[in-house]
Tab-separated table of C-alpha atoms in Angstrom:
chain	number	residue	atom	x	y	z
R	1	UNK	CA	56.284	-36.985	85.795
R	2	UNK	CA	54.338	-36.817	89.008
R	3	UNK	CA	55.301	-39.070	91.901
R	4	UNK	CA	53.022	-39.785	94.836
R	5	UNK	CA	53.784	-41.707	98.016
R	6	UNK	CA	52.660	-42.824	101.443
R	7	UNK	CA	49.455	-44.822	101.579
R	8	UNK	CA	47.954	-44.881	105.046
R	9	UNK	CA	47.658	-48.651	104.909
R	10	UNK	CA	48.542	-50.504	101.768
R	11	UNK	CA	47.265	-53.727	100.324
R	12	UNK	CA	49.715	-55.855	98.430
R	13	UNK	CA	49.999	-57.189	94.903
R	14	UNK	CA	51.558	-60.012	92.948
R	15	UNK	CA	52.356	-59.336	89.339
R	16	UNK	CA	53.920	-61.326	86.587
R	17	UNK	CA	56.275	-60.237	83.956
R	18	UNK	CA	57.650	-56.855	83.225
R	19	UNK	CA	57.287	-54.528	80.363
R	20	UNK	CA	54.329	-52.302	79.978
R	21	UNK	CA	51.066	-52.684	78.140
R	22	UNK	CA	50.759	-49.921	75.598
R	23	UNK	CA	47.728	-48.763	73.719
R	24	UNK	CA	48.998	-45.181	73.523
R	25	UNK	CA	49.006	-44.334	69.908
R	26	UNK	CA	47.353	-46.061	67.111
R	27	UNK	CA	48.895	-44.227	64.220
R	28	UNK	CA	50.778	-45.179	61.100
R	29	UNK	CA	52.307	-48.436	59.885
R	30	UNK	CA	49.173	-49.334	57.991
R	31	UNK	CA	49.193	-52.616	56.153
R	32	UNK	CA	47.195	-53.805	53.208
R	33	UNK	CA	43.687	-55.000	53.838
R	34	UNK	CA	42.162	-57.960	52.105
R	35	UNK	CA	38.661	-57.934	50.656
R	36	UNK	CA	37.612	-60.512	53.227
R	37	UNK	CA	37.932	-57.907	55.936
R	38	UNK	CA	34.751	-56.338	54.650
R	39	UNK	CA	33.027	-58.969	56.763
R	40	UNK	CA	33.777	-56.804	59.775
R	41	UNK	CA	30.701	-54.608	60.040
R	42	UNK	CA	30.765	-54.104	63.775
R	43	UNK	CA	28.548	-51.239	64.811
R	44	UNK	CA	30.535	-50.407	67.934
R	45	UNK	CA	34.117	-51.052	66.776
R	46	UNK	CA	36.198	-49.677	63.941
R	47	UNK	CA	36.841	-52.098	61.122
R	48	UNK	CA	40.384	-52.973	60.019
R	49	UNK	CA	39.996	-50.747	56.960
R	50	UNK	CA	39.241	-47.670	59.031
R	51	UNK	CA	42.475	-47.300	60.987
R	52	UNK	CA	46.196	-47.573	60.832
R	53	UNK	CA	48.265	-48.047	63.935
R	54	UNK	CA	51.586	-48.203	65.664
R	55	UNK	CA	52.152	-50.331	68.723
R	56	UNK	CA	55.126	-48.218	69.809
R	57	UNK	CA	54.520	-44.632	68.766
R	58	UNK	CA	52.527	-42.679	71.394
R	59	UNK	CA	49.843	-40.232	70.442
R	60	UNK	CA	50.206	-36.494	70.985
R	61	UNK	CA	50.620	-35.150	74.494
R	62	UNK	CA	47.716	-32.846	75.199
R	63	UNK	CA	48.315	-29.734	77.275
R	64	UNK	CA	44.736	-28.532	77.100
R	65	UNK	CA	41.932	-27.964	79.547
R	66	UNK	CA	41.433	-31.729	79.903
R	67	UNK	CA	44.949	-32.550	81.082
R	68	UNK	CA	44.476	-31.405	84.662
R	69	UNK	CA	41.109	-33.142	85.268
R	70	UNK	CA	42.397	-36.391	83.745
R	71	UNK	CA	45.502	-36.327	85.929
R	72	UNK	CA	43.394	-35.436	88.936
R	73	UNK	CA	41.074	-38.386	88.282
R	74	UNK	CA	43.991	-40.799	87.915
R	75	UNK	CA	45.622	-39.449	91.075
R	76	UNK	CA	42.413	-39.819	93.075
R	77	UNK	CA	41.824	-43.351	91.784
R	78	UNK	CA	45.345	-44.569	92.519
R	79	UNK	CA	45.473	-42.922	95.950
R	80	UNK	CA	42.194	-44.650	96.796
R	81	UNK	CA	43.852	-47.951	95.898
R	82	UNK	CA	46.762	-47.258	98.224
R	83	UNK	CA	44.363	-46.259	100.993
R	84	UNK	CA	42.083	-49.253	100.357
R	85	UNK	CA	39.171	-46.906	99.739
R	86	UNK	CA	37.467	-49.204	97.267
R	87	UNK	CA	34.195	-47.307	97.416
R	88	UNK	CA	36.014	-44.243	96.064
R	89	UNK	CA	37.534	-46.315	93.265
R	90	UNK	CA	34.084	-47.682	92.448
R	91	UNK	CA	32.608	-44.195	92.228
R	92	UNK	CA	35.191	-43.205	89.605
R	93	UNK	CA	34.524	-46.164	87.304
R	94	UNK	CA	32.662	-45.852	84.037
R	95	UNK	CA	29.135	-47.347	84.385
R	96	UNK	CA	29.922	-50.027	81.823
R	97	UNK	CA	32.943	-51.065	83.877
R	98	UNK	CA	30.794	-51.229	87.000
R	99	UNK	CA	28.340	-53.411	85.086
R	100	UNK	CA	30.944	-56.179	84.867
R	101	UNK	CA	30.706	-56.735	88.633
R	102	UNK	CA	27.821	-58.211	90.638
R	103	UNK	CA	28.073	-55.272	93.032
R	104	UNK	CA	30.484	-52.889	94.726
R	105	UNK	CA	31.252	-55.391	97.476
R	106	UNK	CA	32.481	-57.968	94.935
R	107	UNK	CA	34.732	-55.300	93.397
R	108	UNK	CA	36.260	-54.500	96.802
R	109	UNK	CA	36.782	-58.167	97.724
R	110	UNK	CA	38.569	-58.842	94.463
R	111	UNK	CA	41.075	-56.000	94.717
R	112	UNK	CA	41.716	-56.619	98.386
R	113	UNK	CA	42.565	-60.242	97.617
R	114	UNK	CA	44.554	-59.520	94.482
R	115	UNK	CA	46.963	-57.175	96.256
R	116	UNK	CA	47.291	-59.084	99.496
R	117	UNK	CA	50.901	-60.273	99.029
R	118	UNK	CA	52.563	-56.901	98.458
R	119	UNK	CA	52.879	-53.563	100.170
R	120	UNK	CA	52.066	-50.691	97.842
R	121	UNK	CA	54.363	-47.729	98.442
R	122	UNK	CA	53.366	-45.156	95.853
R	123	UNK	CA	52.762	-44.466	92.207
R	124	UNK	CA	53.949	-42.269	89.347
R	125	UNK	CA	51.760	-40.645	86.718
R	126	UNK	CA	52.973	-39.928	83.199
R	127	UNK	CA	51.723	-37.502	80.561
R	128	UNK	CA	48.192	-37.496	79.187
R	129	UNK	CA	47.784	-38.736	75.616
R	130	UNK	CA	44.790	-38.648	73.343
R	131	UNK	CA	43.636	-41.904	71.723
R	132	UNK	CA	41.460	-42.103	68.592
R	133	UNK	CA	39.534	-44.931	70.237
R	134	UNK	CA	39.909	-47.761	72.728
R	135	UNK	CA	38.516	-51.296	72.457
R	136	UNK	CA	37.734	-53.216	75.632
R	137	UNK	CA	39.019	-56.764	74.941
R	138	UNK	CA	36.588	-58.163	77.491
R	139	UNK	CA	33.462	-56.845	75.750
R	140	UNK	CA	34.857	-55.861	72.316
R	141	UNK	CA	33.083	-52.527	72.730
R	142	UNK	CA	34.778	-49.474	71.253
R	143	UNK	CA	34.928	-46.145	73.098
R	144	UNK	CA	35.623	-42.719	71.623
R	145	UNK	CA	36.636	-39.463	73.359
R	146	UNK	CA	39.264	-41.346	75.341
R	147	UNK	CA	42.612	-40.382	76.789
R	148	UNK	CA	45.360	-42.338	78.486
R	149	UNK	CA	48.262	-41.771	80.807
R	150	UNK	CA	50.852	-44.302	81.964
R	151	UNK	CA	50.858	-45.276	85.634
R	152	UNK	CA	53.778	-46.921	87.425
R	153	UNK	CA	53.135	-48.573	90.777
R	154	UNK	CA	55.862	-48.878	93.411
R	155	UNK	CA	55.508	-52.008	95.546
R	156	UNK	CA	57.555	-54.449	97.585
R	157	UNK	CA	56.762	-58.052	98.523
R	158	UNK	CA	55.811	-58.845	102.076
R	159	UNK	CA	58.401	-60.691	104.169
R	160	UNK	CA	56.696	-64.049	103.727
R	161	UNK	CA	56.998	-63.784	99.965
R	162	UNK	CA	60.701	-62.934	100.146
R	163	UNK	CA	61.448	-66.043	102.170
R	164	UNK	CA	60.503	-68.441	99.391
R	165	UNK	CA	63.291	-70.771	98.233
R	166	UNK	CA	62.788	-69.905	94.557
R	167	UNK	CA	60.691	-66.743	94.338
R	168	UNK	CA	58.894	-66.180	91.033
R	169	UNK	CA	59.909	-63.250	88.803
R	170	UNK	CA	57.236	-60.939	90.179
R	171	UNK	CA	58.820	-61.207	93.639
R	172	UNK	CA	62.286	-60.246	92.435
R	173	UNK	CA	61.675	-56.931	90.629
R	174	UNK	CA	58.052	-55.959	91.276
R	175	UNK	CA	58.583	-52.285	90.396
R	176	UNK	CA	59.620	-53.244	86.863
R	177	UNK	CA	56.482	-55.289	86.465
R	178	UNK	CA	54.185	-52.366	87.186
R	179	UNK	CA	55.974	-49.903	84.933
R	180	UNK	CA	53.827	-47.544	82.823
R	181	UNK	CA	50.571	-49.430	82.544
R	182	UNK	CA	48.090	-47.242	80.632
R	183	UNK	CA	45.110	-45.918	82.553
R	184	UNK	CA	42.275	-45.165	80.095
R	185	UNK	CA	39.527	-42.601	80.711
R	186	UNK	CA	36.495	-41.359	78.771
R	187	UNK	CA	34.600	-38.099	78.946
R	188	UNK	CA	30.874	-38.543	79.541
R	189	UNK	CA	28.293	-35.781	79.420
R	190	UNK	CA	24.990	-37.085	80.723
R	191	UNK	CA	23.830	-33.802	82.189
R	192	UNK	CA	23.546	-31.566	79.130
R	193	UNK	CA	24.431	-27.951	79.858
R	194	UNK	CA	25.670	-28.859	83.336
R	195	UNK	CA	28.679	-30.547	81.767
R	196	UNK	CA	30.135	-34.005	82.153
R	197	UNK	CA	33.143	-35.656	83.720
R	198	UNK	CA	35.964	-38.106	83.073
R	199	UNK	CA	35.556	-41.716	84.214
R	200	UNK	CA	37.846	-44.753	84.390
R	201	UNK	CA	37.616	-47.347	81.613
R	202	UNK	CA	40.868	-49.191	82.302
R	203	UNK	CA	42.535	-48.769	85.675
R	204	UNK	CA	46.050	-49.566	84.485
R	205	UNK	CA	47.607	-51.459	87.419
R	206	UNK	CA	44.111	-51.927	88.841
R	207	UNK	CA	42.432	-53.479	85.854
R	208	UNK	CA	41.497	-57.105	85.268
R	209	UNK	CA	43.546	-57.000	82.058
R	210	UNK	CA	46.703	-56.022	83.937
R	211	UNK	CA	49.203	-58.900	84.014
R	212	UNK	CA	48.145	-61.855	86.129
R	213	UNK	CA	49.060	-62.043	89.803
R	214	UNK	CA	49.290	-65.664	90.943
R	215	UNK	CA	48.330	-65.982	94.620
R	216	UNK	CA	50.913	-66.678	97.288
R	217	UNK	CA	48.941	-69.607	98.683
R	218	UNK	CA	47.467	-72.296	96.400
R	219	UNK	CA	43.825	-71.843	95.459
R	220	UNK	CA	41.465	-74.704	94.719
R	221	UNK	CA	38.773	-73.638	92.270
R	222	UNK	CA	37.253	-75.089	89.087
R	223	UNK	CA	35.366	-73.045	86.511
R	224	UNK	CA	33.533	-74.145	83.401
R	225	UNK	CA	35.113	-72.197	80.541
R	226	UNK	CA	35.493	-74.078	77.255
R	227	UNK	CA	38.696	-73.266	75.363
R	228	UNK	CA	38.354	-73.977	71.640
R	229	UNK	CA	41.418	-74.806	69.547
R	230	UNK	CA	41.597	-73.735	65.891
R	231	UNK	CA	44.456	-73.918	63.410
R	232	UNK	CA	43.556	-72.892	59.858
R	233	UNK	CA	40.558	-70.780	58.826
R	234	UNK	CA	40.788	-71.018	55.064
R	235	UNK	CA	38.669	-72.286	52.158
R	236	UNK	CA	39.322	-75.959	51.510
R	237	UNK	CA	39.843	-75.173	47.823
R	238	UNK	CA	42.734	-72.851	48.689
R	239	UNK	CA	44.801	-75.558	50.421
R	240	UNK	CA	47.698	-76.549	48.191
R	241	UNK	CA	48.188	-80.336	47.985
R	242	UNK	CA	51.850	-79.953	48.946
R	243	UNK	CA	51.257	-77.578	51.841
R	244	UNK	CA	51.670	-78.589	55.470
R	245	UNK	CA	47.996	-77.832	56.105
R	246	UNK	CA	46.532	-81.046	57.466
R	247	UNK	CA	42.948	-81.138	56.233
R	248	UNK	CA	41.887	-82.230	59.701
R	249	UNK	CA	42.624	-78.728	60.968
R	250	UNK	CA	41.253	-76.691	58.049
R	251	UNK	CA	37.948	-75.002	58.969
R	252	UNK	CA	36.433	-73.102	56.020
R	253	UNK	CA	35.536	-69.462	56.793
R	254	UNK	CA	31.833	-70.045	56.117
R	255	UNK	CA	31.754	-72.861	58.660
R	256	UNK	CA	33.717	-70.791	61.173
R	257	UNK	CA	31.209	-67.978	60.764
R	258	UNK	CA	28.364	-70.481	61.240
R	259	UNK	CA	29.961	-71.668	64.473
R	260	UNK	CA	30.269	-68.110	65.792
R	261	UNK	CA	26.689	-67.434	64.739
R	262	UNK	CA	25.641	-70.305	66.958
R	263	UNK	CA	27.747	-69.105	69.894
R	264	UNK	CA	26.348	-65.586	69.609
R	265	UNK	CA	22.771	-66.756	69.240
R	266	UNK	CA	23.028	-68.987	72.314
R	267	UNK	CA	24.478	-66.339	74.607
R	268	UNK	CA	28.182	-67.225	74.678
R	269	UNK	CA	30.638	-64.438	75.557
R	270	UNK	CA	34.309	-64.542	74.643
R	271	UNK	CA	36.675	-63.786	77.519
R	272	UNK	CA	40.419	-63.268	77.831
R	273	UNK	CA	42.842	-65.557	79.631
R	274	UNK	CA	43.369	-62.756	82.143
R	275	UNK	CA	39.686	-62.886	82.992
R	276	UNK	CA	39.920	-66.656	83.392
R	277	UNK	CA	42.828	-66.462	85.831
R	278	UNK	CA	41.319	-63.562	87.750
R	279	UNK	CA	38.245	-65.748	88.234
R	280	UNK	CA	40.232	-68.869	89.148
R	281	UNK	CA	42.554	-67.141	91.595
R	282	UNK	CA	40.499	-64.330	93.086
R	283	UNK	CA	36.861	-64.937	92.228
R	284	UNK	CA	36.755	-62.269	89.550
R	285	UNK	CA	33.541	-61.818	87.559
R	286	UNK	CA	32.772	-63.653	84.334
R	287	UNK	CA	29.930	-63.089	81.863
R	288	UNK	CA	27.323	-65.786	81.218
R	289	UNK	CA	28.560	-68.749	79.159
R	290	UNK	CA	32.211	-67.650	78.966
R	291	UNK	CA	34.340	-69.124	76.192
R	292	UNK	CA	37.898	-68.655	74.876
R	293	UNK	CA	38.793	-69.037	71.201
R	294	UNK	CA	42.439	-69.877	70.442
R	295	UNK	CA	44.356	-69.994	67.137
R	296	UNK	CA	47.738	-71.683	66.777
R	297	UNK	CA	50.799	-70.786	64.683
R	298	UNK	CA	50.123	-67.212	63.474
R	299	UNK	CA	49.096	-68.160	59.950
R	300	UNK	CA	48.212	-65.491	57.408
R	301	UNK	CA	44.695	-66.874	57.138
R	302	UNK	CA	44.102	-65.838	60.743
R	303	UNK	CA	44.363	-62.208	59.667
R	304	UNK	CA	42.632	-62.685	56.332
R	305	UNK	CA	39.675	-64.749	57.538
R	306	UNK	CA	39.510	-65.466	61.296
R	307	UNK	CA	40.110	-61.911	62.517
R	308	UNK	CA	37.394	-60.123	60.487
R	309	UNK	CA	34.882	-62.870	61.291
R	310	UNK	CA	35.684	-62.502	64.996
R	311	UNK	CA	35.156	-58.743	64.757
R	312	UNK	CA	31.872	-59.186	62.932
R	313	UNK	CA	30.614	-61.356	65.811
R	314	UNK	CA	32.094	-59.148	68.567
R	315	UNK	CA	34.372	-61.967	69.795
R	316	UNK	CA	37.989	-61.755	70.869
R	317	UNK	CA	40.571	-64.466	70.251
R	318	UNK	CA	43.943	-65.647	71.558
R	319	UNK	CA	46.580	-66.054	68.831
R	320	UNK	CA	49.679	-68.112	69.620
R	321	UNK	CA	52.626	-66.803	67.589
R	322	UNK	CA	55.758	-68.600	66.338
R	323	UNK	CA	58.008	-65.554	66.548
R	324	UNK	CA	60.754	-66.858	64.248
R	325	UNK	CA	58.232	-67.124	61.418
R	326	UNK	CA	56.457	-63.753	61.693
R	327	UNK	CA	56.486	-61.984	58.339
R	328	UNK	CA	57.353	-65.073	56.330
R	329	UNK	CA	55.208	-66.318	53.474
R	330	UNK	CA	52.007	-67.772	54.866
R	331	UNK	CA	52.411	-66.096	58.272
R	332	UNK	CA	51.108	-62.839	59.691
R	333	UNK	CA	53.311	-59.741	59.859
R	334	UNK	CA	54.046	-57.534	62.864
R	335	UNK	CA	51.873	-54.674	61.528
R	336	UNK	CA	48.969	-57.085	61.151
R	337	UNK	CA	49.448	-58.386	64.682
R	338	UNK	CA	49.537	-54.830	65.986
R	339	UNK	CA	46.289	-53.948	64.241
R	340	UNK	CA	44.631	-56.994	65.753
R	341	UNK	CA	45.927	-56.059	69.203
R	342	UNK	CA	44.426	-52.585	68.875
R	343	UNK	CA	41.059	-54.206	68.165
R	344	UNK	CA	40.967	-56.430	71.228
R	345	UNK	CA	42.797	-59.598	70.150
R	346	UNK	CA	45.139	-61.392	72.570
R	347	UNK	CA	48.568	-62.929	71.964
R	348	UNK	CA	50.740	-65.649	73.452
R	349	UNK	CA	53.976	-67.482	72.715
R	350	UNK	CA	54.242	-70.638	70.601
R	351	UNK	CA	58.081	-70.758	70.770
R	352	UNK	CA	60.527	-69.337	68.216
R	353	UNK	CA	60.628	-72.269	65.787
R	354	UNK	CA	57.686	-74.520	66.765
R	355	UNK	CA	60.069	-77.103	68.209
R	356	UNK	CA	59.274	-80.500	69.690
R	357	UNK	CA	59.820	-79.732	73.374
R	358	UNK	CA	59.732	-83.422	74.326
R	359	UNK	CA	62.717	-84.124	72.115
R	360	UNK	CA	64.712	-81.083	73.176
R	361	UNK	CA	64.107	-81.671	76.871
R	362	UNK	CA	66.017	-84.904	76.325
R	363	UNK	CA	68.916	-83.418	74.363
R	364	UNK	CA	69.303	-79.785	75.410
R	365	UNK	CA	67.372	-77.951	78.089
R	366	UNK	CA	69.279	-74.826	77.063
R	367	UNK	CA	67.571	-74.894	73.664
R	368	UNK	CA	64.199	-75.247	75.363
R	369	UNK	CA	64.862	-72.204	77.524
R	370	UNK	CA	65.933	-70.209	74.481
R	371	UNK	CA	62.697	-71.087	72.726
R	372	UNK	CA	60.609	-70.057	75.743
R	373	UNK	CA	62.486	-66.880	76.615
R	374	UNK	CA	63.313	-65.504	73.175
R	375	UNK	CA	59.776	-65.881	71.851
R	376	UNK	CA	58.438	-64.133	74.942
R	377	UNK	CA	60.977	-61.313	74.690
R	378	UNK	CA	60.374	-60.780	70.962
R	379	UNK	CA	56.606	-60.542	71.387
R	380	UNK	CA	56.970	-58.103	74.263
R	381	UNK	CA	59.392	-55.913	72.333
R	382	UNK	CA	57.417	-55.893	69.099
R	383	UNK	CA	53.954	-55.470	70.581
R	384	UNK	CA	54.569	-53.589	73.820
R	385	UNK	CA	52.551	-55.964	76.013
R	386	UNK	CA	53.358	-58.452	78.731
R	387	UNK	CA	53.412	-62.018	77.402
R	388	UNK	CA	52.309	-64.452	80.108
R	389	UNK	CA	50.568	-67.127	78.067
R	390	UNK	CA	52.076	-70.053	76.189
R	391	UNK	CA	50.942	-72.879	73.924
R	392	UNK	CA	52.871	-76.162	73.633
R	393	UNK	CA	53.812	-77.029	70.020
R	394	UNK	CA	52.235	-80.375	69.158
R	395	UNK	CA	50.832	-80.412	72.692
R	396	UNK	CA	54.091	-81.915	73.966
R	397	UNK	CA	55.252	-82.985	76.438
R	398	UNK	CA	51.611	-83.342	77.547
R	399	UNK	CA	50.605	-85.310	74.467
R	400	UNK	CA	53.558	-87.724	74.261
R	401	UNK	CA	56.092	-86.829	76.958
R	402	UNK	CA	56.809	-88.398	80.335
R	403	UNK	CA	55.590	-87.168	83.689
R	404	UNK	CA	59.093	-85.960	84.477
R	405	UNK	CA	59.261	-83.936	81.255
R	406	UNK	CA	55.893	-82.371	81.994
R	407	UNK	CA	57.007	-81.372	85.453
R	408	UNK	CA	60.230	-79.930	84.090
R	409	UNK	CA	58.619	-77.810	81.370
R	410	UNK	CA	56.116	-76.409	83.851
R	411	UNK	CA	58.988	-75.422	86.141
R	412	UNK	CA	60.815	-73.686	83.283
R	413	UNK	CA	57.720	-71.813	82.154
R	414	UNK	CA	56.969	-70.549	85.663
R	415	UNK	CA	60.585	-69.442	86.099
R	416	UNK	CA	60.335	-67.458	82.854
R	417	UNK	CA	57.228	-65.609	84.011
R	418	UNK	CA	54.508	-67.528	82.187
R	419	UNK	CA	51.334	-68.025	84.196
R	420	UNK	CA	49.166	-69.997	81.771
R	421	UNK	CA	49.740	-72.572	79.048
R	422	UNK	CA	47.471	-74.624	76.826
R	423	UNK	CA	48.042	-78.150	75.604
R	424	UNK	CA	46.836	-79.660	72.356
R	425	UNK	CA	43.357	-81.051	72.734
R	426	UNK	CA	40.985	-82.853	75.034
R	427	UNK	CA	37.247	-83.221	74.679
R	428	UNK	CA	37.075	-82.397	78.397
R	429	UNK	CA	38.542	-78.945	77.792
R	430	UNK	CA	35.517	-77.179	79.226
R	431	UNK	CA	36.585	-77.265	82.874
R	432	UNK	CA	39.603	-75.221	83.972
R	433	UNK	CA	41.421	-75.776	87.259
R	434	UNK	CA	43.332	-73.270	89.369
R	435	UNK	CA	45.900	-75.884	90.394
R	436	UNK	CA	46.817	-76.745	86.796
R	437	UNK	CA	47.382	-73.365	85.091
R	438	UNK	CA	50.249	-74.509	82.867
R	439	UNK	CA	48.380	-77.477	81.411
R	440	UNK	CA	45.017	-76.083	80.355
R	441	UNK	CA	43.001	-78.439	78.144
R	442	UNK	CA	41.319	-77.318	74.926
R	443	UNK	CA	38.490	-78.618	72.781
R	444	UNK	CA	39.698	-79.236	69.216
R	445	UNK	CA	37.627	-77.897	66.342
R	446	UNK	CA	38.194	-80.155	63.364
R	447	UNK	CA	37.584	-79.243	59.757
R	448	UNK	CA	36.150	-82.684	59.087
R	449	UNK	CA	33.545	-82.569	61.837
R	450	UNK	CA	29.916	-81.723	61.203
R	451	UNK	CA	28.154	-78.705	62.629
R	452	UNK	CA	26.209	-81.021	64.932
R	453	UNK	CA	29.471	-82.454	66.267
R	454	UNK	CA	30.720	-78.932	66.965
R	455	UNK	CA	27.563	-78.134	68.933
R	456	UNK	CA	27.826	-81.412	70.850
R	457	UNK	CA	31.350	-80.489	72.006
R	458	UNK	CA	30.053	-77.417	73.839
R	459	UNK	CA	28.873	-77.482	77.473
R	460	UNK	CA	25.839	-75.250	76.937
R	461	UNK	CA	23.336	-75.736	74.140
């Protein structure tokens, strides 16, 4: 392990929720693949049939001629962060990462603002690992010839942050929150015989997909990003009469594919919740017509139908998981969730048992906390990623609860390290607000609605 210190003048950072994000090693633990996955004919991403994976087992450590240049690149990039030399960081980025930003000045403004509440003291580099591929969840583009090494960032909150009455989790143990975030690089040879060089694809602690850093001071910003809410993607004929599948929420795969066809044809781009919050809090870049697709409950049909259709259209999705039901009949398994993660899908908590939070806030706040904390911990342990996003079962207490219950659940979520939460549904779910991150509205997609009604629910035709 290599440890580096002493920035000349350090920006600061606010980070939520510990545990590291791991994409190091996509080997083994293969699960069966359904015929429906043959829908995934993405030209720039591997299909589910083509890989097996492990969310915990790292790839081989490479002690070859590439190890030193990769470590040198990571060291130079991280030292530039500590020294606030954003132009140096920019010069080390892959061209397709640069293309996400309006210009170099916007890149510098973002990182200066994002780290303003912490003093960065140093960083530690881990060992270089080879990856078979890496999928950018923001573009769903797959890269080959990639390597990764974990980066840990040492930081302390500024005095003003420490003086808060109830500091959030990221202010208490910031070093734990920046532990071993994978920095991803790719070798590019654009000069023929003159050779190529390694460039940054994912900056680890300095990447927009790193865990969200809520600002110290409140920000007032609204952004138009529709968040669509799906439940079941399954043929209507396959719904058993005695199942708990309400026909209202059953969208047949063919109709779902038609909806994504429309989104693709009209220039929509799926984004992650991290991108949304980076834009709300720090003015981060968004593609034209950004949209978020969410799927509740972790049903098996999400893997069988929704996931391959998303891949075929180059869209990512957020899947809210009921952790106590993973692996049960009708639900997805951990290997399936891991495969989806490796291909750019996102995950959030939907409690352990899909409980009615309105009811339990009345009878036992301890039970509510267990549902919030245990589901978060289980997802982090099983998938090796930070879980900062939540979805309220039944939309409560925002659908039926009191104002006091809503205020209380928001307080509990923030104390547990969640930074974003979605409610049930609202036809006004196209506008997201920085001052209401734990009550984001969504647009419901009903199985009984016509295609024209779906189109009419969108902000851009």
